[in-house]
XYZ file of N, CA and C in Angstrom:
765
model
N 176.760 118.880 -158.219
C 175.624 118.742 -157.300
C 176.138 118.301 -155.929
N 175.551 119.035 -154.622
C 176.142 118.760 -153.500
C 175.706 117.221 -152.796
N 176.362 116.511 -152.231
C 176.131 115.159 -151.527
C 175.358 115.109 -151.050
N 174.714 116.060 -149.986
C 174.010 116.395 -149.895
C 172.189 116.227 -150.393
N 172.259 116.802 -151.548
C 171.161 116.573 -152.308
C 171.021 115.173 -153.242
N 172.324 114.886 -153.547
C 172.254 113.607 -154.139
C 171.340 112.670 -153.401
N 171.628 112.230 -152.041
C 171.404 111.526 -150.952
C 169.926 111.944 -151.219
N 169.311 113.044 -151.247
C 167.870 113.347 -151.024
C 167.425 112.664 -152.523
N 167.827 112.819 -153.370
C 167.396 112.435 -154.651
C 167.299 110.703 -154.679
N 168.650 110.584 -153.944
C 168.479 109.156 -154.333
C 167.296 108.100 -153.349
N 167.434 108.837 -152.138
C 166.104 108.272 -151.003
C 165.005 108.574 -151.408
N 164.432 109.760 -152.370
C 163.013 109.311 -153.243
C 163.219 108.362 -154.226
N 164.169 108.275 -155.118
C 163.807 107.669 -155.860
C 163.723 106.219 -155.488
N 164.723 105.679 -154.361
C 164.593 104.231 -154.050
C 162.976 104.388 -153.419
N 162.765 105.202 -152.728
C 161.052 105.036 -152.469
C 160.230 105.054 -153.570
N 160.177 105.760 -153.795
C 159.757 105.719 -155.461
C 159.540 104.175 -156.160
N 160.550 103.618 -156.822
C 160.677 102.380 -156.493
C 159.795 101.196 -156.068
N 160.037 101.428 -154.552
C 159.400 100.202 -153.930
C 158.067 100.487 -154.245
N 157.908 101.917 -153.937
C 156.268 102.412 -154.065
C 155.425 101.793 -155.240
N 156.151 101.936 -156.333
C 155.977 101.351 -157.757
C 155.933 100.117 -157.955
N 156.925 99.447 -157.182
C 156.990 97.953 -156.963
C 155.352 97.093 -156.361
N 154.999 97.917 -155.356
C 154.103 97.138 -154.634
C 152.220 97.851 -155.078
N 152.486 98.627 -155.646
C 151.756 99.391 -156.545
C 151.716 98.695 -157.754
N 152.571 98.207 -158.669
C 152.597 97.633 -159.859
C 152.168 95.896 -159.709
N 152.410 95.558 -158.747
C 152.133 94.045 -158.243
C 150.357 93.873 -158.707
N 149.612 95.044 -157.739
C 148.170 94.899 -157.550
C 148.109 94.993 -158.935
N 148.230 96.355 -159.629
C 148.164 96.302 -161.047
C 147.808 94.790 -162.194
N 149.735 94.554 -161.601
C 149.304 93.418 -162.582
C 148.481 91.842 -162.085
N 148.048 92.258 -161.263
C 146.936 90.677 -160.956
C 145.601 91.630 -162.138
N 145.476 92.363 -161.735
C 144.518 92.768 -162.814
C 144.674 92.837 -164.011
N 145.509 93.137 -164.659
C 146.044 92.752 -166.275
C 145.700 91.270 -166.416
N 146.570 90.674 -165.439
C 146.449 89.434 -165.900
C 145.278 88.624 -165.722
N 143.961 89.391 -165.358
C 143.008 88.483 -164.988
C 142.034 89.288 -166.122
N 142.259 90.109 -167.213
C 142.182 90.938 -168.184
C 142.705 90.294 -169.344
N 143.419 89.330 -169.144
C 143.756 89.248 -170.671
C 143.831 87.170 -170.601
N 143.430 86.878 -169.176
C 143.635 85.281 -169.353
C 142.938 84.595 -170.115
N 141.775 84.897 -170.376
C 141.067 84.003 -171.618
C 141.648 83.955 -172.929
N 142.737 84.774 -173.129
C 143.382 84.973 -174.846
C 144.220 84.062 -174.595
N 144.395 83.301 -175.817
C 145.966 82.040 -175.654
C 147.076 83.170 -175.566
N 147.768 81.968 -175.468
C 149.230 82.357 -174.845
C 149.738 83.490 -175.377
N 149.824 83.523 -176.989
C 150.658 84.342 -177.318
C 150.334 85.767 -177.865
N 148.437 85.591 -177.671
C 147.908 87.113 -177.903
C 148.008 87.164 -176.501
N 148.098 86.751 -175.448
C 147.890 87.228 -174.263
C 149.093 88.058 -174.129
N 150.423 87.792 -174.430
C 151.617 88.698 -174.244
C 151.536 89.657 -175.184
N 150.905 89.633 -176.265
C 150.802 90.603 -177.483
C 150.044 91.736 -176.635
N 148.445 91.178 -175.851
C 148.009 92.533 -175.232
C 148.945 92.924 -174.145
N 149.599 92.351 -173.600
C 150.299 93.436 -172.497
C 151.622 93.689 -172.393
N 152.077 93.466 -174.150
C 153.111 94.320 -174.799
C 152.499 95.092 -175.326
N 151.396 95.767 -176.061
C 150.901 96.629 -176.730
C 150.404 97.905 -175.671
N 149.572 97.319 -174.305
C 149.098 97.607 -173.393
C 150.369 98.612 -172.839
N 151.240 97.860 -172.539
C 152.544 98.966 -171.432
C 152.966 99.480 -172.106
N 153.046 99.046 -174.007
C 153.841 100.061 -174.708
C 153.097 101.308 -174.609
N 151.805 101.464 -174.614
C 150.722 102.826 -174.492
C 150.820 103.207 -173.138
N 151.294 102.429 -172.366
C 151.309 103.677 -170.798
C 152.392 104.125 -171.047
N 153.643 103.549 -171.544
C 155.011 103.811 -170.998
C 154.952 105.388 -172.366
N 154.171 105.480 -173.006
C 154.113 106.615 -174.046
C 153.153 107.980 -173.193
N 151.835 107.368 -172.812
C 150.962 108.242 -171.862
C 151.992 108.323 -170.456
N 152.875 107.796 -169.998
C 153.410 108.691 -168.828
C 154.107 109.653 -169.164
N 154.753 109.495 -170.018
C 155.737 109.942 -170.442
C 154.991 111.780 -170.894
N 154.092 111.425 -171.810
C 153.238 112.890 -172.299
C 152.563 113.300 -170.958
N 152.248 112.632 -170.156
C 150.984 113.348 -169.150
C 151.962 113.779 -168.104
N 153.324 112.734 -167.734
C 154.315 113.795 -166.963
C 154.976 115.352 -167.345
N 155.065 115.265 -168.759
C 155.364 116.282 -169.413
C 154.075 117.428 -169.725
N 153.405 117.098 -169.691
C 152.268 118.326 -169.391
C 152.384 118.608 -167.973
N 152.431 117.639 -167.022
C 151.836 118.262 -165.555
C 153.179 119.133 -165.110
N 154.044 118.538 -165.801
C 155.635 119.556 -165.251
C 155.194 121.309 -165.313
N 153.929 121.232 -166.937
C 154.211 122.869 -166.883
C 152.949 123.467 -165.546
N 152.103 122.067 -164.962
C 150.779 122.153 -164.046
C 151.544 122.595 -163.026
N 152.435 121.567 -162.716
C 153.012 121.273 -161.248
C 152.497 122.327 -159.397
N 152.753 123.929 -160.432
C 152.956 124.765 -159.162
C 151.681 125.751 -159.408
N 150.494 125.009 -159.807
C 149.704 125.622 -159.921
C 148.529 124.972 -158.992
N 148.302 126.323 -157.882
C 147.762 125.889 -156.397
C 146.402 124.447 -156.700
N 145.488 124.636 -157.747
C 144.404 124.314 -157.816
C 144.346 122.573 -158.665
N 145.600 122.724 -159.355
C 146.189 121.404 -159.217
C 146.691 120.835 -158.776
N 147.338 120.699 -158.080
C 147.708 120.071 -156.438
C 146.866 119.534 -155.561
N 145.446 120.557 -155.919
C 144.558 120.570 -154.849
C 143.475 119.429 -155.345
N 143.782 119.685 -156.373
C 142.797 117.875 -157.360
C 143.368 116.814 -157.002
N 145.091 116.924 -157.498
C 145.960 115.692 -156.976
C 145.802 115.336 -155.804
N 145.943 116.462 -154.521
C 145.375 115.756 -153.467
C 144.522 114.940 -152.940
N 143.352 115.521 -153.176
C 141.730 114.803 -153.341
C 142.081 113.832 -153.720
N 142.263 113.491 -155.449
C 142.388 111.961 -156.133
C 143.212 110.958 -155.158
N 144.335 111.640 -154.983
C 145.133 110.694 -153.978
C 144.539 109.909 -152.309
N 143.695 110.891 -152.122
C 143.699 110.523 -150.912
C 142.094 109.682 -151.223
N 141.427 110.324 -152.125
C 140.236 109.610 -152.743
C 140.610 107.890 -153.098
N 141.354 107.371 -154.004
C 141.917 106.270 -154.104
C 142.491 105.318 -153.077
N 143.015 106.132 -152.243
C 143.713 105.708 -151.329
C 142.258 105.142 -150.123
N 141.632 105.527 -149.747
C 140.278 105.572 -149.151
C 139.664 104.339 -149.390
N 139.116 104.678 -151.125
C 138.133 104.048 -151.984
C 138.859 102.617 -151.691
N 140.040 102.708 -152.004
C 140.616 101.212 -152.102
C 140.824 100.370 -150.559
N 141.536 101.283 -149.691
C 141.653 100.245 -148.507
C 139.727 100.146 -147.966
N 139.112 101.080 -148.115
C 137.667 100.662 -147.991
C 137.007 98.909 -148.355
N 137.404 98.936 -149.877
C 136.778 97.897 -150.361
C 137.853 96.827 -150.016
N 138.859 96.765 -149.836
C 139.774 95.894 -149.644
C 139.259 95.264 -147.751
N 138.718 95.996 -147.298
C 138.386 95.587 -145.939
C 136.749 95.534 -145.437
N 135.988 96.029 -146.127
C 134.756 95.981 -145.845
C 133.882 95.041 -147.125
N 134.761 95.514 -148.270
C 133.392 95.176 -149.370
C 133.929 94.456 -149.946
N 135.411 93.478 -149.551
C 136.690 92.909 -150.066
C 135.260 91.043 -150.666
N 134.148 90.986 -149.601
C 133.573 89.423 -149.890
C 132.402 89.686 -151.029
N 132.020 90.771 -150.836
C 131.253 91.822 -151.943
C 131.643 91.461 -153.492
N 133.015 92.004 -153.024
C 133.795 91.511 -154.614
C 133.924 90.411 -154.786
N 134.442 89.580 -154.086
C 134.506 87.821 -154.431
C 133.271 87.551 -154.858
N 132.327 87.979 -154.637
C 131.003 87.194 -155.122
C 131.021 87.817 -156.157
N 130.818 89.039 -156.631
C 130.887 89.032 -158.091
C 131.590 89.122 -158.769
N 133.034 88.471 -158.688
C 134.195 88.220 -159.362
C 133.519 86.821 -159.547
N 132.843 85.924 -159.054
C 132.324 84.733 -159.427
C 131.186 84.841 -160.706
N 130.806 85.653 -161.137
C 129.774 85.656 -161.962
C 130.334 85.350 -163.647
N 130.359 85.021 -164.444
C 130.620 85.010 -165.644
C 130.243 86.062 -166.411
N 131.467 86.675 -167.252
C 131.367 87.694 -167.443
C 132.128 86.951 -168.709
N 131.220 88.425 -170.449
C 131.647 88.247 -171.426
C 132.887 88.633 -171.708
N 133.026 87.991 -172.310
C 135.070 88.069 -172.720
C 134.658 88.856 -173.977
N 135.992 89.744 -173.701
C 136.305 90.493 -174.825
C 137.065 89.951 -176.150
N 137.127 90.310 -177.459
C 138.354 89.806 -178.455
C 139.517 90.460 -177.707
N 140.827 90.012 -178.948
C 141.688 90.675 -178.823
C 142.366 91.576 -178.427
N 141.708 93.176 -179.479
C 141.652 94.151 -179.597
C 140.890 95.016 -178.554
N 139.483 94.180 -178.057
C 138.989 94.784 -177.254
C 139.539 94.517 -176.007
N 140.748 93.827 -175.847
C 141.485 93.234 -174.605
C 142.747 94.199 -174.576
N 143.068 94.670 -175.231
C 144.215 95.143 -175.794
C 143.557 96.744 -175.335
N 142.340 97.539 -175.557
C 141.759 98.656 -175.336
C 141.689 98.828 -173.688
N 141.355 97.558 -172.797
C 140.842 97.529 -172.281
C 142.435 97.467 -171.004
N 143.075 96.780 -171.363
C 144.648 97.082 -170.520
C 145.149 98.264 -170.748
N 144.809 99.050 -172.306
C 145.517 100.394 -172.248
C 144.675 101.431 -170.876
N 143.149 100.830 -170.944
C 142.926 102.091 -170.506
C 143.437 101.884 -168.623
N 143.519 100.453 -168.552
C 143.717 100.198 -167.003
C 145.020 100.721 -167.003
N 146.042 100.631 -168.041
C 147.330 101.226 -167.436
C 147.424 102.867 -167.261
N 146.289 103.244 -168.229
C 146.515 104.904 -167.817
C 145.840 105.229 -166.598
N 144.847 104.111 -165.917
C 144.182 105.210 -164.764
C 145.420 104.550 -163.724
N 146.366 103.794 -163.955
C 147.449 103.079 -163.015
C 148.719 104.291 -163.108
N 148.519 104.742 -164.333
C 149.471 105.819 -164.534
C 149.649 107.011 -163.883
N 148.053 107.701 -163.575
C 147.454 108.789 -163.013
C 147.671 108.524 -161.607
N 147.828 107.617 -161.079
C 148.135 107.454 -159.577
C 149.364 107.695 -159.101
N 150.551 106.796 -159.769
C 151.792 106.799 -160.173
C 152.361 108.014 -160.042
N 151.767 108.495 -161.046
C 152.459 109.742 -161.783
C 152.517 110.794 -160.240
N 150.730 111.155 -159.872
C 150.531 112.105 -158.813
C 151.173 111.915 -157.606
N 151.336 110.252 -157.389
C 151.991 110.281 -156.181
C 153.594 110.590 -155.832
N 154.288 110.421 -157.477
C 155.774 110.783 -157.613
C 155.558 112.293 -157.961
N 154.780 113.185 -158.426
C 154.767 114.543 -158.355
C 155.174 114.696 -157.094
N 153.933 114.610 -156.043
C 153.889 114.770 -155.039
C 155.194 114.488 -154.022
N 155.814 113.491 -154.304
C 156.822 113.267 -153.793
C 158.269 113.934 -153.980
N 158.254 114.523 -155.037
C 159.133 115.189 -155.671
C 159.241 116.503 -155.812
N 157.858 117.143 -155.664
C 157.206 118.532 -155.061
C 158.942 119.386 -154.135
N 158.913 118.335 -153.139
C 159.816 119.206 -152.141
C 161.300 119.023 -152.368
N 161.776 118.373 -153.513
C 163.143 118.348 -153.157
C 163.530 119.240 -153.915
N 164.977 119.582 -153.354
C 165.555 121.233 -154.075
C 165.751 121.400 -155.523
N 165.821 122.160 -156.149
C 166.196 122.062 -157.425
C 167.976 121.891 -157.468
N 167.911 121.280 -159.082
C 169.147 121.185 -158.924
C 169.844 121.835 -160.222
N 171.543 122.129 -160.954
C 171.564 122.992 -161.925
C 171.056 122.207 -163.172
N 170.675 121.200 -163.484
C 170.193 120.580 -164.730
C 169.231 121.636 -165.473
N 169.142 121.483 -166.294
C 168.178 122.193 -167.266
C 166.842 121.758 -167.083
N 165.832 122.841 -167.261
C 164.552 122.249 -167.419
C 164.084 121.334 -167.952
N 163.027 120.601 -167.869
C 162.310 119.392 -169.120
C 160.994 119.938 -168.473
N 160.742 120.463 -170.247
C 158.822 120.768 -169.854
C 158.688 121.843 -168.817
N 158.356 121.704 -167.826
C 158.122 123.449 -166.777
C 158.559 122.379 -165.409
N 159.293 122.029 -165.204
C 159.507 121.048 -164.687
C 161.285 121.339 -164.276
N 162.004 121.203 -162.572
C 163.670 121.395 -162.748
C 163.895 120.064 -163.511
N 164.925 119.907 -164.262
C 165.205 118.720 -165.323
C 165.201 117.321 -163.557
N 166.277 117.407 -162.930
C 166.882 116.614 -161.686
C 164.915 115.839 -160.958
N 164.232 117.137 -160.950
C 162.708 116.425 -160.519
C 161.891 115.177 -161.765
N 162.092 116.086 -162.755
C 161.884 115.086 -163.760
C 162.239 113.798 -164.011
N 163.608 113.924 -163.796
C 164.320 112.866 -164.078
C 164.007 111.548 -163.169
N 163.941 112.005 -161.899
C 163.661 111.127 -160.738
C 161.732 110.654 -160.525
N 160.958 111.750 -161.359
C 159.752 111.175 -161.472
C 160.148 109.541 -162.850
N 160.423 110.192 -163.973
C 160.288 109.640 -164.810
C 160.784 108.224 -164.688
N 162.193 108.215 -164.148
C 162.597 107.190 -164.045
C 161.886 106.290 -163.006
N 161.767 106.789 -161.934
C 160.342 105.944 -160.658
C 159.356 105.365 -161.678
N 158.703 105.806 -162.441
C 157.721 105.414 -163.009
C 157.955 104.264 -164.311
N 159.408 104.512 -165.116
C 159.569 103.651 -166.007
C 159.879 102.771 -165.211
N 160.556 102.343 -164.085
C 161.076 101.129 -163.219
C 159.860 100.279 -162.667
N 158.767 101.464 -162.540
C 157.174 100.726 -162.188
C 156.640 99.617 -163.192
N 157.111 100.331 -164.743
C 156.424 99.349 -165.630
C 157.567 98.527 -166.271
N 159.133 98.599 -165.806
C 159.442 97.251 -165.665
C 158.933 96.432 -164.995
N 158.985 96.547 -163.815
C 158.579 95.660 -162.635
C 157.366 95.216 -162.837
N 155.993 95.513 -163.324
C 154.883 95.306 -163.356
C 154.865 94.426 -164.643
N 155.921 94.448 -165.623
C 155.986 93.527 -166.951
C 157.034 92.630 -166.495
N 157.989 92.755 -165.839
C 158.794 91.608 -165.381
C 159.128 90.812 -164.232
N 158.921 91.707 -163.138
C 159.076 91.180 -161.820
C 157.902 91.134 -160.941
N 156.755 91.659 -161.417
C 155.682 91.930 -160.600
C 154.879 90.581 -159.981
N 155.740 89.193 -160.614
C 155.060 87.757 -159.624
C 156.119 87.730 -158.555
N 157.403 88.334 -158.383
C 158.218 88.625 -157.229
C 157.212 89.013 -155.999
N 156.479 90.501 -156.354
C 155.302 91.070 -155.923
C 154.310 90.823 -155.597
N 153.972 89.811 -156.272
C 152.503 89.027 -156.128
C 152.563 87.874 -154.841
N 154.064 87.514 -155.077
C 153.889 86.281 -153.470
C 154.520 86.843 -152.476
N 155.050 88.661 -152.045
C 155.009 89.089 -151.601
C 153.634 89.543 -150.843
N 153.110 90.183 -151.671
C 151.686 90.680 -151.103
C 150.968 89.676 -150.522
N 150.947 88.250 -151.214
C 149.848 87.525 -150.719
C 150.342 86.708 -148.892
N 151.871 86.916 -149.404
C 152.604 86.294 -148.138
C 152.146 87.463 -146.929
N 152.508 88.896 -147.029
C 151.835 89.531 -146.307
C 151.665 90.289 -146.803
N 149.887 90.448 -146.632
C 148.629 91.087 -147.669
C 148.467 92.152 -147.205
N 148.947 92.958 -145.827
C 148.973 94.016 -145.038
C 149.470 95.199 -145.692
N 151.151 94.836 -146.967
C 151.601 95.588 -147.314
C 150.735 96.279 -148.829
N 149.846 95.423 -148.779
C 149.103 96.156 -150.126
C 148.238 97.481 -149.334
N 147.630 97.283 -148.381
C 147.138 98.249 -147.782
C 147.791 99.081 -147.066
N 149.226 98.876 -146.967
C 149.815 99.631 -146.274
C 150.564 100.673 -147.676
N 150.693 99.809 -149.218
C 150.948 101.207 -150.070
C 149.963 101.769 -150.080
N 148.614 101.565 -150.194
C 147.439 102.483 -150.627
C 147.441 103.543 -149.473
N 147.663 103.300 -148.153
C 147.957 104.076 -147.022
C 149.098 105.237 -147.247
N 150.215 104.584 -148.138
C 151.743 105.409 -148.201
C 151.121 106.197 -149.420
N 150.508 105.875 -150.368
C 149.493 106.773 -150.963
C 148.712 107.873 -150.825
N 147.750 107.628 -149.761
C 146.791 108.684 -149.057
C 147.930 109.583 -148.198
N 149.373 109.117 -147.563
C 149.797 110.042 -146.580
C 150.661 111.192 -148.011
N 150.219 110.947 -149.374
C 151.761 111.385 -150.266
C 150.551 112.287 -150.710
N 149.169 111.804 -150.518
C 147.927 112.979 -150.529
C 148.123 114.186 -149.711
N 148.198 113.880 -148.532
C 148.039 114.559 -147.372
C 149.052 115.975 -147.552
N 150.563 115.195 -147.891
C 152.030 116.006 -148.223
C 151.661 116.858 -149.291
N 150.836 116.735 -150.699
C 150.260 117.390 -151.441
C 149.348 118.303 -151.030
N 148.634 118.196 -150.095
C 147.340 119.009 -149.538
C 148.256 120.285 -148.538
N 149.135 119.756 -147.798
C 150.518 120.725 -147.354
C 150.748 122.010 -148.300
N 151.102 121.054 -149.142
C 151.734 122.275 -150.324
C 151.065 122.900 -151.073
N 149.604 122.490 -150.767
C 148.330 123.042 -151.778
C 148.166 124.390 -150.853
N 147.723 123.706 -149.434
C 147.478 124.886 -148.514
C 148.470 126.199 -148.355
N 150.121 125.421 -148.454
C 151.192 126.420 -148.165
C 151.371 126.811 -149.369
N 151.184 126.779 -150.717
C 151.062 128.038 -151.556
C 150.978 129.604 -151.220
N 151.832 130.159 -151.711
C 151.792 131.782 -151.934
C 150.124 132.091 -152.195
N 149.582 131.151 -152.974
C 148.058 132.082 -153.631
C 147.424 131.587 -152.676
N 147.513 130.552 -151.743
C 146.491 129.992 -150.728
C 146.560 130.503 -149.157
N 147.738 130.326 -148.706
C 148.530 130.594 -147.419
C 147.294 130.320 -146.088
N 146.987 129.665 -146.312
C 146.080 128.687 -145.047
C 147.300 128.398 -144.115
N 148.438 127.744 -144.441
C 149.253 127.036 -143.855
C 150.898 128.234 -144.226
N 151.803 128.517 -143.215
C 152.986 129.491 -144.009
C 153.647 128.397 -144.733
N 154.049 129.320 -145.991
C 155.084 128.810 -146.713
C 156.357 127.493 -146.488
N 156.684 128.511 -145.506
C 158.076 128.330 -145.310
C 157.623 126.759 -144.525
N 156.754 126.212 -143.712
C 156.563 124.838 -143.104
C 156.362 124.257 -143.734
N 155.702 124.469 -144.912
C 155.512 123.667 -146.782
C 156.520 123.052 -146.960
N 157.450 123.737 -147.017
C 158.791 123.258 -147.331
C 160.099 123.030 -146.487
N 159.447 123.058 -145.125
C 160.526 122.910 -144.129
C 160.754 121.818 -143.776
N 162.363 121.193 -143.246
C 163.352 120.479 -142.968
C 162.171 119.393 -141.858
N 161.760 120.167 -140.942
C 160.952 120.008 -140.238
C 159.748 118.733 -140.522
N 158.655 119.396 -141.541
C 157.180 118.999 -142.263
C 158.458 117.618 -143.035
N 159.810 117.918 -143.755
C 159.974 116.540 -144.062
C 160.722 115.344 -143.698
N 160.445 115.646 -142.225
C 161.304 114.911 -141.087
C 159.895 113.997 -141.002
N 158.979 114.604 -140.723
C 157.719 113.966 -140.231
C 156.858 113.593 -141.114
N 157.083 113.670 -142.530
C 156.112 112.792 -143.442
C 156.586 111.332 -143.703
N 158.169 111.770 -143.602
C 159.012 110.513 -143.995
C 159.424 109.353 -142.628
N 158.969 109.882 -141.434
C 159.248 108.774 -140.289
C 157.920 108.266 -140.378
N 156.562 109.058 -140.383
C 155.262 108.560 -140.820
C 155.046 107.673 -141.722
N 155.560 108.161 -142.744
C 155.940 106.645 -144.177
C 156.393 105.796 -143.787
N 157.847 105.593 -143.196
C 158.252 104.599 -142.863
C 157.617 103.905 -141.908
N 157.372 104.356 -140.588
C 156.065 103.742 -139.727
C 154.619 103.023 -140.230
N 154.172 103.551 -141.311
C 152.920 102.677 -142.027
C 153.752 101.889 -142.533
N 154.647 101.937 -143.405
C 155.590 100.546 -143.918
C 155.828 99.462 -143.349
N 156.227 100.015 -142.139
C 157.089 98.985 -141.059
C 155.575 98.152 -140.547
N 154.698 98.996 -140.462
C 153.295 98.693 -139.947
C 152.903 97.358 -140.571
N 152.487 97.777 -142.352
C 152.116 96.687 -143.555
C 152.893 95.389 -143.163
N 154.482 95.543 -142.786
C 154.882 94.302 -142.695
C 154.932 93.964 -141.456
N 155.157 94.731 -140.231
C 154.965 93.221 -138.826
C 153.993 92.624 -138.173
N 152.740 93.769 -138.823
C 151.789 93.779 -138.391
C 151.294 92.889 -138.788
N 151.316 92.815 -140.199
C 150.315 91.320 -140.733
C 151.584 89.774 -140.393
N 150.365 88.812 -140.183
C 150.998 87.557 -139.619
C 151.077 87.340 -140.926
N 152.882 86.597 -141.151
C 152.790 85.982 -142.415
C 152.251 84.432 -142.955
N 151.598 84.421 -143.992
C 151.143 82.968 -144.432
C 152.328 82.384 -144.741
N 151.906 81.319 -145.210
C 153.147 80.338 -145.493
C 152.129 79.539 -147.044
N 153.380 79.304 -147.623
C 152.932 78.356 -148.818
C 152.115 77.829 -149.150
N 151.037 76.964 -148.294
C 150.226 76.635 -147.812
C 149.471 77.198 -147.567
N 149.127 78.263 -146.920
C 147.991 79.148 -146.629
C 148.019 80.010 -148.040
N 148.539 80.263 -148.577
C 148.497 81.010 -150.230
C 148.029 80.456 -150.744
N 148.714 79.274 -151.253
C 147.910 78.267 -152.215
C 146.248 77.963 -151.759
């Protein structure tokens, strides 16, 4: 494989990564505010049982979409969802963010166990579906490489989705309080992934339009040197944004 492409492989996947990183953080404040009424040691039971069922559902739902991938009208969903989420969330995070505090105050019935345990599987699969589309999407443009297929899928794309995504649900089972006093230190960068989100929409909606069966947009800018000069200084610019932009708290202002 040429150096070349390595270098491209390896700069998604470290994005990939962080993406997952600061993505898996939000995640897990919600798990964990999902399973805190269970003592201690069913509480780790649900969200070992919980990630063991995503880390199985990514795994099958990446392997179906490999044979989706280059099919114009799925792309064109992924887009939507992506940029839909991406929306929905910095929306409520900034307008309807006191909305929610008030009825995050209300008392609400606790689930058993099992029904705690149902209830993290299903949050990790709609956490999965985001994940997953936004590392499609990201992975959409890089070249193929000689590896063998997996699923309808070049093996080298696979590999670099799959692994982005298993490193997500390390991080979200082990490192994700790293994450958590990140975000809260500066809270900018949570809205600035949901942003790096909606723009990995946008890059999808590219390739929806520049399809052979669609051709709204030519081909060849779909996939040109060009279109990925300028998604990726754009990424990095909302990044750089999430963090100087927001004033950081201090210890004190967290607590």
């Amino acid at each position: 494989m040429e150096l070349s492409i390595l270098l491209e492989y390896g700069w998604v996947l470290l994005l990939l990564i962080a993406l997952e990183g600061l993505l898996a953080a939000d995640n897990a404040l919600v798990l964990a505010i999902m399973v805190k009424h269970l003592p201690e040691e069913e509480r780790k039971k649900a969200l070992f049982y919980g990630l063991a069922g995503a880390f199985v559902f990514r795994f099958a739902s990446l392997f179906i979409i490999s044979f989706l991938v280059d099919v114009w009208q799925v792309q064109a969903i992924g887009a939507l969802y992506l940029l839909f989420i991406a929306i929905n969330h910095i929306v409520r995070k900034l307008v309807f963010k006191k909305m929610e505090e008030n009825t995050d105050k209300k008392e609400k019935k606790k689930s058993g166990f099992w029904g705690t345990v149902l209830k993290v599987e299903v949050a990790d699969i709609a956490f999965a579906v985001d994940s997953i589309l936004a590392a499609v999407a990201l992975a959409m443009t890089l070249p193929n490489t000689n590896l063998p297929q997996i699923g309808g899928m070049d093996g080298g794309k696979f590999l670099v989705i799959f692994t982005g995504g298993l490193v997500g649900l390390i991080i979200m089972r082990f490192a994700a309080n790293l994450f958590v006093k990140l975000l809260h230190s500066r809270p900018g960068l949570e809205i600035a992934a949901f942003a790096i989100v909606g723009w990995v929409g946008v890059k999808l909606a590219v390739l929806t339009l520049g399809h052979k069966d669609v051709g709204v947009l030519p081909y060849d800018f779909a996939h040109s040197t060009e279109w990925k000069l300028i998604f990726y200084i754009v990424l990095i610019g909302i990044a750089a944004a999430g963090w100087f932009l927001t004033k950081e708290k201090t210890e004190q202002q967290v607590a």
